[in-house]
Short mmCIF file of C-alpha atoms in Angstrom, two decimals:
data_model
loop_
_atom_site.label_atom_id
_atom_site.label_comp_id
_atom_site.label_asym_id
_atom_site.label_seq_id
_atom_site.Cartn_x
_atom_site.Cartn_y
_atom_site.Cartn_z
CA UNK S 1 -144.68 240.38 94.82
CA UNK S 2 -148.48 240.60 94.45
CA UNK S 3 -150.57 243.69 93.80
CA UNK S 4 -153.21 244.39 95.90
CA UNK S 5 -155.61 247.42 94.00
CA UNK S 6 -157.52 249.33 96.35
CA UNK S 7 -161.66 249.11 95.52
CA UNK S 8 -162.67 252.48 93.45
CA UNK S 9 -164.35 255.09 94.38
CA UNK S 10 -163.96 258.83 95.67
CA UNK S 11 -160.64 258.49 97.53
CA UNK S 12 -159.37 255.98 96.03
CA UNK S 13 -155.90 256.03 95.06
CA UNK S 14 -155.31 256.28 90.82
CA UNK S 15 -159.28 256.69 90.65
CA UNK S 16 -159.92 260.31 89.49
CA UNK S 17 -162.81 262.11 90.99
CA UNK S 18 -165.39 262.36 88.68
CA UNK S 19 -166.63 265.42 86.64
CA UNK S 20 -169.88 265.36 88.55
CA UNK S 21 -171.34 263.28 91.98
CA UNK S 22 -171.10 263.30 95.70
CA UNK S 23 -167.58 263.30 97.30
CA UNK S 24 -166.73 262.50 100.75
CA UNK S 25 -163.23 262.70 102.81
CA UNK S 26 -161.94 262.30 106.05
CA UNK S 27 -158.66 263.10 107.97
CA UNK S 28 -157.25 263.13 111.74
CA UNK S 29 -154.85 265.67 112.42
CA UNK S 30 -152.12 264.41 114.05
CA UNK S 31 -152.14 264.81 117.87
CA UNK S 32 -155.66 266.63 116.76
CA UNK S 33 -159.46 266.26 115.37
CA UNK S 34 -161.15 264.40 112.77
CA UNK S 35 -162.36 266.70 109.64
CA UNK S 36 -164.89 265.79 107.35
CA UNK S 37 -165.90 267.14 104.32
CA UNK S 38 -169.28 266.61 102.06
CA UNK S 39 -169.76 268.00 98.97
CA UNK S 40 -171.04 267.77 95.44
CA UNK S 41 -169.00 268.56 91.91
CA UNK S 42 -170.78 269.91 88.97
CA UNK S 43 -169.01 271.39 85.76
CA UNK S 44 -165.45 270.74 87.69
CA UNK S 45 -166.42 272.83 90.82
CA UNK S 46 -166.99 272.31 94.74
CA UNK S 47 -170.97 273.05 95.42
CA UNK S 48 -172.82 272.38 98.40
CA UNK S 49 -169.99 271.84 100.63
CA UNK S 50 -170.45 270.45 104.74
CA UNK S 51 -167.46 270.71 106.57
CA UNK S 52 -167.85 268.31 109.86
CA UNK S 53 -165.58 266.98 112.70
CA UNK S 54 -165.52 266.79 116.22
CA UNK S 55 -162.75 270.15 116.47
CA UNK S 56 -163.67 273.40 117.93
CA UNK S 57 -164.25 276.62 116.33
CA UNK S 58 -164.92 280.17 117.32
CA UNK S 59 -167.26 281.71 116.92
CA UNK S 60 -169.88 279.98 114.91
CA UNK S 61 -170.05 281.89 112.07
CA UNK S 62 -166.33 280.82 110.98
CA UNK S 63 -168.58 276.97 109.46
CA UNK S 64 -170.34 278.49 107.00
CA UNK S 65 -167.83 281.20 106.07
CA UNK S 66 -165.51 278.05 105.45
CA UNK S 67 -167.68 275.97 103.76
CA UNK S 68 -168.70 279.32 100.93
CA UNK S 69 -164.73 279.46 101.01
CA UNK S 70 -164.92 276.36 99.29
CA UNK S 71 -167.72 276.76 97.45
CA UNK S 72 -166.83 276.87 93.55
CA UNK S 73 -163.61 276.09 93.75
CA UNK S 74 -162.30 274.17 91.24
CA UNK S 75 -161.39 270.51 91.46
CA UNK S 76 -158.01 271.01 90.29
CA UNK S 77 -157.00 273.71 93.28
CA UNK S 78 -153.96 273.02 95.01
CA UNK S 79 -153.87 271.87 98.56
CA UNK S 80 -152.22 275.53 99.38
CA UNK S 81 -154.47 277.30 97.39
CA UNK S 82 -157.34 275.43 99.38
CA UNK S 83 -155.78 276.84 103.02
CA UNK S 84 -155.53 280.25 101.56
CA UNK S 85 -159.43 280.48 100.46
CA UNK S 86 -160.28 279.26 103.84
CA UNK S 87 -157.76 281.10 105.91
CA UNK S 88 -158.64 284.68 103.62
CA UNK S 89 -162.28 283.52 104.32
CA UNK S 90 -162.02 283.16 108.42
CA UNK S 91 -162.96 286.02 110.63
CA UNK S 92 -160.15 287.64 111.79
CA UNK S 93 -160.64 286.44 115.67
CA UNK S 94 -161.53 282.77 114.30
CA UNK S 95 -159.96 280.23 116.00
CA UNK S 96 -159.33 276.64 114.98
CA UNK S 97 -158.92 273.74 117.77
CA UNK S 98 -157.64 270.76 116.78
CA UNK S 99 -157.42 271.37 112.94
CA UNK S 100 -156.26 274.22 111.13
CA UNK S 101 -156.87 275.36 107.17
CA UNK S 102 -154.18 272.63 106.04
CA UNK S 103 -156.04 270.53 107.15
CA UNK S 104 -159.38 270.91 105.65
CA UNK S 105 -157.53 271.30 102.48
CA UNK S 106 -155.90 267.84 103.17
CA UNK S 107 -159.33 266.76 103.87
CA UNK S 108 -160.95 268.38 100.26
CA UNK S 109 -157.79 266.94 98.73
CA UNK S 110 -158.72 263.31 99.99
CA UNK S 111 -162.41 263.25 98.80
CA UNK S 112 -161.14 264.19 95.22
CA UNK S 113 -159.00 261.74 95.10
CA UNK S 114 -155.89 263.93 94.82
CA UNK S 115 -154.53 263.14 98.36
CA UNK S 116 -154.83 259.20 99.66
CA UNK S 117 -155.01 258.23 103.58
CA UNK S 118 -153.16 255.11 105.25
CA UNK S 119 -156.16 252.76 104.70
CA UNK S 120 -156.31 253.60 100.32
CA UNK S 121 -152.96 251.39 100.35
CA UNK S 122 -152.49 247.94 100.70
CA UNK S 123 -149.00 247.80 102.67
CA UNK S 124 -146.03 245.61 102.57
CA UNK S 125 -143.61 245.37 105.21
CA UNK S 126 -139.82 243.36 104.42
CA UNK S 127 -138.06 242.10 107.89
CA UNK S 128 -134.18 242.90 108.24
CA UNK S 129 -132.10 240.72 105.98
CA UNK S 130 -128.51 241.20 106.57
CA UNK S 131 -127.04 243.37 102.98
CA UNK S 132 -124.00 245.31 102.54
CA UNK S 133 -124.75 248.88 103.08
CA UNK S 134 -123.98 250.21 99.85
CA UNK S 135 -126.72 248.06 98.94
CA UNK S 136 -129.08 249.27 101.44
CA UNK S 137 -128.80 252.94 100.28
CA UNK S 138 -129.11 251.62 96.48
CA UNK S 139 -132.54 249.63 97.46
CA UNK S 140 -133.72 252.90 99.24
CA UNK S 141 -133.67 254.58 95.73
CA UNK S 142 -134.80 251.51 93.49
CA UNK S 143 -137.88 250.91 96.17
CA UNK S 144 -138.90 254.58 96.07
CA UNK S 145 -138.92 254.65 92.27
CA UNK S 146 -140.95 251.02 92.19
CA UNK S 147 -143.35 252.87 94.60
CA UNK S 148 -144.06 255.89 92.45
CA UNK S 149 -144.18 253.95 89.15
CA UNK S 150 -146.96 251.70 90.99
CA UNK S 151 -144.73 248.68 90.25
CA UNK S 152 -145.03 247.96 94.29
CA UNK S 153 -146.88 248.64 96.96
CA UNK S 154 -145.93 251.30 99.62
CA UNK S 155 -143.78 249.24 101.66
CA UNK S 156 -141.86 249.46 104.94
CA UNK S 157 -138.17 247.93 105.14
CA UNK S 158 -136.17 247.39 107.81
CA UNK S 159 -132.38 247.19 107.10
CA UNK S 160 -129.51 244.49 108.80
CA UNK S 161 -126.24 245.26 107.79
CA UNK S 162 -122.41 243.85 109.26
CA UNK S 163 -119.88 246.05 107.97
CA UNK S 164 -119.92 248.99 110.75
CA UNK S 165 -120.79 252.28 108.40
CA UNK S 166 -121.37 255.65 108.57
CA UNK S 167 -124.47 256.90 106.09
CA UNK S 168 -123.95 260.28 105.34
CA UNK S 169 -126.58 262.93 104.24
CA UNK S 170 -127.12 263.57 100.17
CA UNK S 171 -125.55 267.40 100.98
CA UNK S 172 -122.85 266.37 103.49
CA UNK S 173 -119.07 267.11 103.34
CA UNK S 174 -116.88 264.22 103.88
CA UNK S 175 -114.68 266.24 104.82
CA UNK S 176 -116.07 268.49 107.44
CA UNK S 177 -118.30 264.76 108.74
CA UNK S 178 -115.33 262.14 109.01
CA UNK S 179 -112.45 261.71 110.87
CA UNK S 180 -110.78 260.24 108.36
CA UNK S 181 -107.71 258.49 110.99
CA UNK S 182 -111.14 257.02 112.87
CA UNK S 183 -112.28 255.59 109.67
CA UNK S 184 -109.13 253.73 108.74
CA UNK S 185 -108.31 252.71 112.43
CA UNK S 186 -112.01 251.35 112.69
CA UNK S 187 -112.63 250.06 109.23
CA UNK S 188 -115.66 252.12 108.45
CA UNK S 189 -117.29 251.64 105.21
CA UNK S 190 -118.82 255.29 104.04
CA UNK S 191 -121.61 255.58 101.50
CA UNK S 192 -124.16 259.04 100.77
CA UNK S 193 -127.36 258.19 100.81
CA UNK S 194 -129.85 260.34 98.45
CA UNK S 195 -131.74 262.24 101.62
CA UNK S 196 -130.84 265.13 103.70
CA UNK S 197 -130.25 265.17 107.05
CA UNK S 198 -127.45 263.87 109.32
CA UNK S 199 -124.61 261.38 109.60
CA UNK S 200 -125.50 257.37 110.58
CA UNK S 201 -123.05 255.72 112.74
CA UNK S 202 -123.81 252.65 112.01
CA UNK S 203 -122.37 249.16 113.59
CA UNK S 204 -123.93 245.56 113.24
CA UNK S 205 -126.67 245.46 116.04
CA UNK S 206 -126.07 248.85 117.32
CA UNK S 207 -129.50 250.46 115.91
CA UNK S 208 -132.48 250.27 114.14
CA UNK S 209 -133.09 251.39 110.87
CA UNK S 210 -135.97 251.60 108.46
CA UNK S 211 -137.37 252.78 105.06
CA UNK S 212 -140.75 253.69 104.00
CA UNK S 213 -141.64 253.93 100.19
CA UNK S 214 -145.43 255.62 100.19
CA UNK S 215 -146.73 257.71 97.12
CA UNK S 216 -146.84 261.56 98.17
CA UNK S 217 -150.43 261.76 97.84
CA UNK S 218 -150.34 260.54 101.29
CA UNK S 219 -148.83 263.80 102.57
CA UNK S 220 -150.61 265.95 99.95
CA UNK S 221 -151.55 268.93 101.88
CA UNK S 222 -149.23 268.52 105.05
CA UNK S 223 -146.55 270.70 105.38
CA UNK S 224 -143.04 269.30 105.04
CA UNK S 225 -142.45 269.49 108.67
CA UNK S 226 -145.68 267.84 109.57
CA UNK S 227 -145.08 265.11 107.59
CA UNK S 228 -142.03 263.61 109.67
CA UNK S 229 -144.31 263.27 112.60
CA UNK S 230 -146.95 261.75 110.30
CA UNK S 231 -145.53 259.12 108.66
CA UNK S 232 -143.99 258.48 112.03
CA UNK S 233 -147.64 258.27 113.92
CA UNK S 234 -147.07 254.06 114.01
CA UNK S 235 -143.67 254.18 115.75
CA UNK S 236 -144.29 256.37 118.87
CA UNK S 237 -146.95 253.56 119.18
CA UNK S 238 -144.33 251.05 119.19
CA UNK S 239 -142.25 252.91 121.53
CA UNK S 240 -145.06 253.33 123.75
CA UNK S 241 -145.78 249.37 123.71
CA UNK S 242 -142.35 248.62 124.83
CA UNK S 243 -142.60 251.68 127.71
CA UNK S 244 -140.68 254.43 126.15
CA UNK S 245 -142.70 257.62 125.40
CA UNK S 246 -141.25 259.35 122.85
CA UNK S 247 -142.12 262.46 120.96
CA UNK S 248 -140.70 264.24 117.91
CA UNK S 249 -137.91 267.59 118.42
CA UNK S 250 -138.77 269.52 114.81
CA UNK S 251 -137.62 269.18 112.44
CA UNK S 252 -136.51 265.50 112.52
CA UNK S 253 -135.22 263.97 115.86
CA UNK S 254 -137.01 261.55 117.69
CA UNK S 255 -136.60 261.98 121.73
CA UNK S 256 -137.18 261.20 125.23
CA UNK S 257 -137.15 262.96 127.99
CA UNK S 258 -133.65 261.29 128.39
CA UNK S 259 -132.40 262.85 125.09
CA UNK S 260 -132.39 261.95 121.08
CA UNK S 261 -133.10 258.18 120.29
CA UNK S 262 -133.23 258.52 116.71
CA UNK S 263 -133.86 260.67 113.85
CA UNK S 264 -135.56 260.96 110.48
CA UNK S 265 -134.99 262.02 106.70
CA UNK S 266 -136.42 262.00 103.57
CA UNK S 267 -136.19 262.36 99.92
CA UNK S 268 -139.12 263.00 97.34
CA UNK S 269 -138.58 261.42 93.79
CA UNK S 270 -139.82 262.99 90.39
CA UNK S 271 -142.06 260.30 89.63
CA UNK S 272 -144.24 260.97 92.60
CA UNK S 273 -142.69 258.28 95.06
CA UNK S 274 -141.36 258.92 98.74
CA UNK S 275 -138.51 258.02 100.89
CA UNK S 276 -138.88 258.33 104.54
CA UNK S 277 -136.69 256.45 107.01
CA UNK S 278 -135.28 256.89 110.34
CA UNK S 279 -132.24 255.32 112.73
CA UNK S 280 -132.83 254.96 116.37
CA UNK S 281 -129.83 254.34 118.29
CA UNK S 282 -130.40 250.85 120.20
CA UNK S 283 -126.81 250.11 121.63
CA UNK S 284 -124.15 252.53 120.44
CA UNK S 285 -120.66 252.79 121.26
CA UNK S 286 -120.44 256.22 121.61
CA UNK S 287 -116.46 256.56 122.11
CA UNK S 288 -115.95 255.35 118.71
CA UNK S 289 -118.80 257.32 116.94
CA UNK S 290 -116.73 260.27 118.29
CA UNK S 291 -113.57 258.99 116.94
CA UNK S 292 -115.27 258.87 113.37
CA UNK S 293 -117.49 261.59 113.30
CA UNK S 294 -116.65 265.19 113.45
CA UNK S 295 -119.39 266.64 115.54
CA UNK S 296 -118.69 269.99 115.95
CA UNK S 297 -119.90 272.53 118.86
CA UNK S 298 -122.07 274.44 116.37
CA UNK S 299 -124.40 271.20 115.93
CA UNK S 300 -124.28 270.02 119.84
CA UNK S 301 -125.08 274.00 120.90
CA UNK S 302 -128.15 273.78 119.48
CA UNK S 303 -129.42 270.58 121.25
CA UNK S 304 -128.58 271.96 124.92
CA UNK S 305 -125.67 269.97 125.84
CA UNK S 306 -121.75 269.74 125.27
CA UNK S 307 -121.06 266.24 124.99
CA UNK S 308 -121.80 264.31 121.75
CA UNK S 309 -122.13 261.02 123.95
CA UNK S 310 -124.51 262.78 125.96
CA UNK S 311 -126.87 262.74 122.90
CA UNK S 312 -126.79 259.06 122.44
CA UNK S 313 -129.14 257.23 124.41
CA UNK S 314 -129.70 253.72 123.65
CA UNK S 315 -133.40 251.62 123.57
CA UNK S 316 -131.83 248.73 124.72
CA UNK S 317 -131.12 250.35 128.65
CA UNK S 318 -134.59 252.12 128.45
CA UNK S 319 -136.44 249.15 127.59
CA UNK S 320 -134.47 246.45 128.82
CA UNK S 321 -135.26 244.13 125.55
CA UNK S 322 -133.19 242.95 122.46
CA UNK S 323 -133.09 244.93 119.49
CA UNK S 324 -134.57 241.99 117.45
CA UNK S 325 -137.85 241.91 119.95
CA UNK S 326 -137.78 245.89 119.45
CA UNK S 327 -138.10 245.41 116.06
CA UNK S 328 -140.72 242.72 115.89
CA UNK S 329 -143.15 244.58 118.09
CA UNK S 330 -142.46 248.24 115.52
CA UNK S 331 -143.34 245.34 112.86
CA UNK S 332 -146.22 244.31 115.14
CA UNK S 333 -147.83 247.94 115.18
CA UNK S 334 -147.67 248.81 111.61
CA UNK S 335 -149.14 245.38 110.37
CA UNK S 336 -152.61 245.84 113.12
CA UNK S 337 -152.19 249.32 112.30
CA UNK S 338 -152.36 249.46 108.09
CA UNK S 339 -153.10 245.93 107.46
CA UNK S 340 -149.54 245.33 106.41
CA UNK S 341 -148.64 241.86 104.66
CA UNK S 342 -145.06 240.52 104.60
CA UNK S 343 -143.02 241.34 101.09
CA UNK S 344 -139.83 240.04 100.13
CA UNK S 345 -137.13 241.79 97.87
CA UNK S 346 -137.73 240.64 94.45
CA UNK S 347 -134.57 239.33 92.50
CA UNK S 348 -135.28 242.49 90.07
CA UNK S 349 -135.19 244.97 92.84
CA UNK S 350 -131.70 243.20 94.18
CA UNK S 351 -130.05 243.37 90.77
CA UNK S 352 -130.94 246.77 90.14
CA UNK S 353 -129.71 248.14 93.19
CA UNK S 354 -126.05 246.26 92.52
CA UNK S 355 -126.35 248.06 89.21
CA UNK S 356 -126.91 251.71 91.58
CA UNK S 357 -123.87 250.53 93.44
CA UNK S 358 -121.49 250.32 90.74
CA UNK S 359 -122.66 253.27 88.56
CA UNK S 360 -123.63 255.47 91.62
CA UNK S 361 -123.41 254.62 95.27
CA UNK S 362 -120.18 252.76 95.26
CA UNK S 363 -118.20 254.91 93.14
CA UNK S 364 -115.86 258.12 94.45
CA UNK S 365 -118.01 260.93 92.41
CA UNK S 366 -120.72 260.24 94.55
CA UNK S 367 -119.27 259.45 98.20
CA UNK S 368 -117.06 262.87 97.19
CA UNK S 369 -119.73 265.32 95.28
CA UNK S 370 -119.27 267.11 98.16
CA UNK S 371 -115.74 266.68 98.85
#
């Protein structure tokens, strides 16, 4: 795998903002404005700060109360200590269009080099290669560690797998999940992965899913929430190019107006790497995800309908295509998008996620630490 270091500078990844000098950051909220912010450090504090953008605000008077709001903070504030200022700063009939106080501490963040945008990374992307699924899980962990140690770049992965699986969440009960006559009668391999969220019914074919290993400075400032629909800006582009317009159900499902396609999770790692990844169901036999999965009323009621099938609505009779040419044009969008080049799983990386399968993944402690 080759490095790729980004150019220094103010918001540059790893570069620390100097002591003193001119700063400059940018960000585009989501579904929003661009923010901009100008400003100058001396002796570790914010001074003669511009905040820019093409947002609205009312009434007038809220710019320069926001830019004094910044005005002497120190370099090392927090990204929620930034909103406060600003939002304890704001008139109380202020109101932001298009951005809110997040984001112009995202934005402060990014010019001292404490939060990183899409373009400070040089991206990797790894096509499916078929794995056993125990593996999978094990390479989401070793990848997300590599990540935040710098030993590789932030890097998208999609998985291929044969054994048909379910992937339960990190806080799941087998138990209260699994059926466990369905799992014998079908021959269902089960492994816990190390993020929250929901079951994965997985068969060869029957869906798409992928990892992305970023650095959190890329969501330094976002809310937890916001961050789902963030990180998955590129792939409602991708839906979009092969006609499906799809939008995000908080906190984590992906959607039509047809019902759920997919849905996301994600784990955050001491080290300051980042696990994000998300299934999208492409061609699912939903009889026999019902006959392996326990999904209760409690879990349906709450999506406004009474069937589990009901909630399974495959890309492949919405777009008509195959899942591989799904998957090449997602892999199409992210590399014009972020300037991705293709990566391959290092030898390293493969070994030490068969290590994480026998001391972790594949052993009965973990499937069972929540029994």
């Amino acid at each position: 795998m080759t490095s790729h270091p980004a150019a220094a500078g103010p918001g540059t990844p790893g570069q620390p903002a100097g002591p003193d000098g001119h700063h400059h950051g940018e960000y585009k909220v989501p579904g929003g404005k661009l923010v901009v912010t100008d400003f100058d450090v001396l002796n570790g504090r914010l001074t003669n700060v511009s905040l820019s953008g093409d947002f609205f605000l009312e009434p007038d008077e809220a710019l320069p109360e926001i830019n004094r709001a910044l005005t002497g903070l120190a370099v090392e504030t927090n990204a929620a200590d930034i909103a406060a200022a600003v939002a304890a700063a704001l008139p109380e009939d202020a109101v932001l269009f298009g951005f809110s106080v997040d984001a112009v501490a995202v934005t402060v963040r990014r010019a001292l080099a404490k939060a990183t945008g899409w373009a400070d990374h040089h991206w990797n992307i790894i096509a499916p290669s078929v794995l056993p699924t125990h593996v999978n899980v094990a390479l989401d962990e070793v990848l997300t560690e590599e990540v935040g140690a710098g030993r590789r770049n932030p890097t998208l992965r999609f998985w291929d797998w044969e054994e048909p699986s379910v992937v339960i969440g990190s806080f799941q009960s087998v138990r209260n999940e699994l059926h466990p006559d369905g799992v014998a009668r079908h021959g269902i391999s089960v492994v816990r992965r190390i993020s929250g969220g929901g079951a994965m019914f997985m068969e060869a074919g029957n869906c798409i899913t992928y990892s992305l290993y970023l650095p959190q400075t890329l969501v330094d400032g976002i809310s937890f929430a916001d961050s789902y629909s963030f990180l998955d800006a590129w792939v409602m582009a991708a839906l979009e190019k092969v006609g499906i317009s799809a939008f995000y159900v908080p906190l984590n499902d992906i959607a039509t107006e047809h019902g759920k396609i997919g849905g996301a999770a994600q784990k955050r790692l001491a080290n300051g790497g980042m696990l994000h990844h998300v299934t999208m169901s492409y061609d699912i036999d939903a009889d026999k995800m019902v006959d392996v999965l326990r999904i209760g009323k409690e879990k349906l009621s709450d999506k406004g309908t009474r069937s589990a099938k009901k909630r399974v609505d495959p890309l492949r009779r919405q777009t008509g295509m195959s899942r591989a040419e799904i998957v090449a044009a997602m892999m199409d969008v992210f590399t014009e998008r972020y300037g991705a080049t293709q990566s391959e799983l290092t030898e390293a990386e493969l070994a030490a996620a068969a290590r994480r399968v026998e001391t972790k993944f594949g052993t009965a402690e973990w499937l069972h630490r929540v029994p």
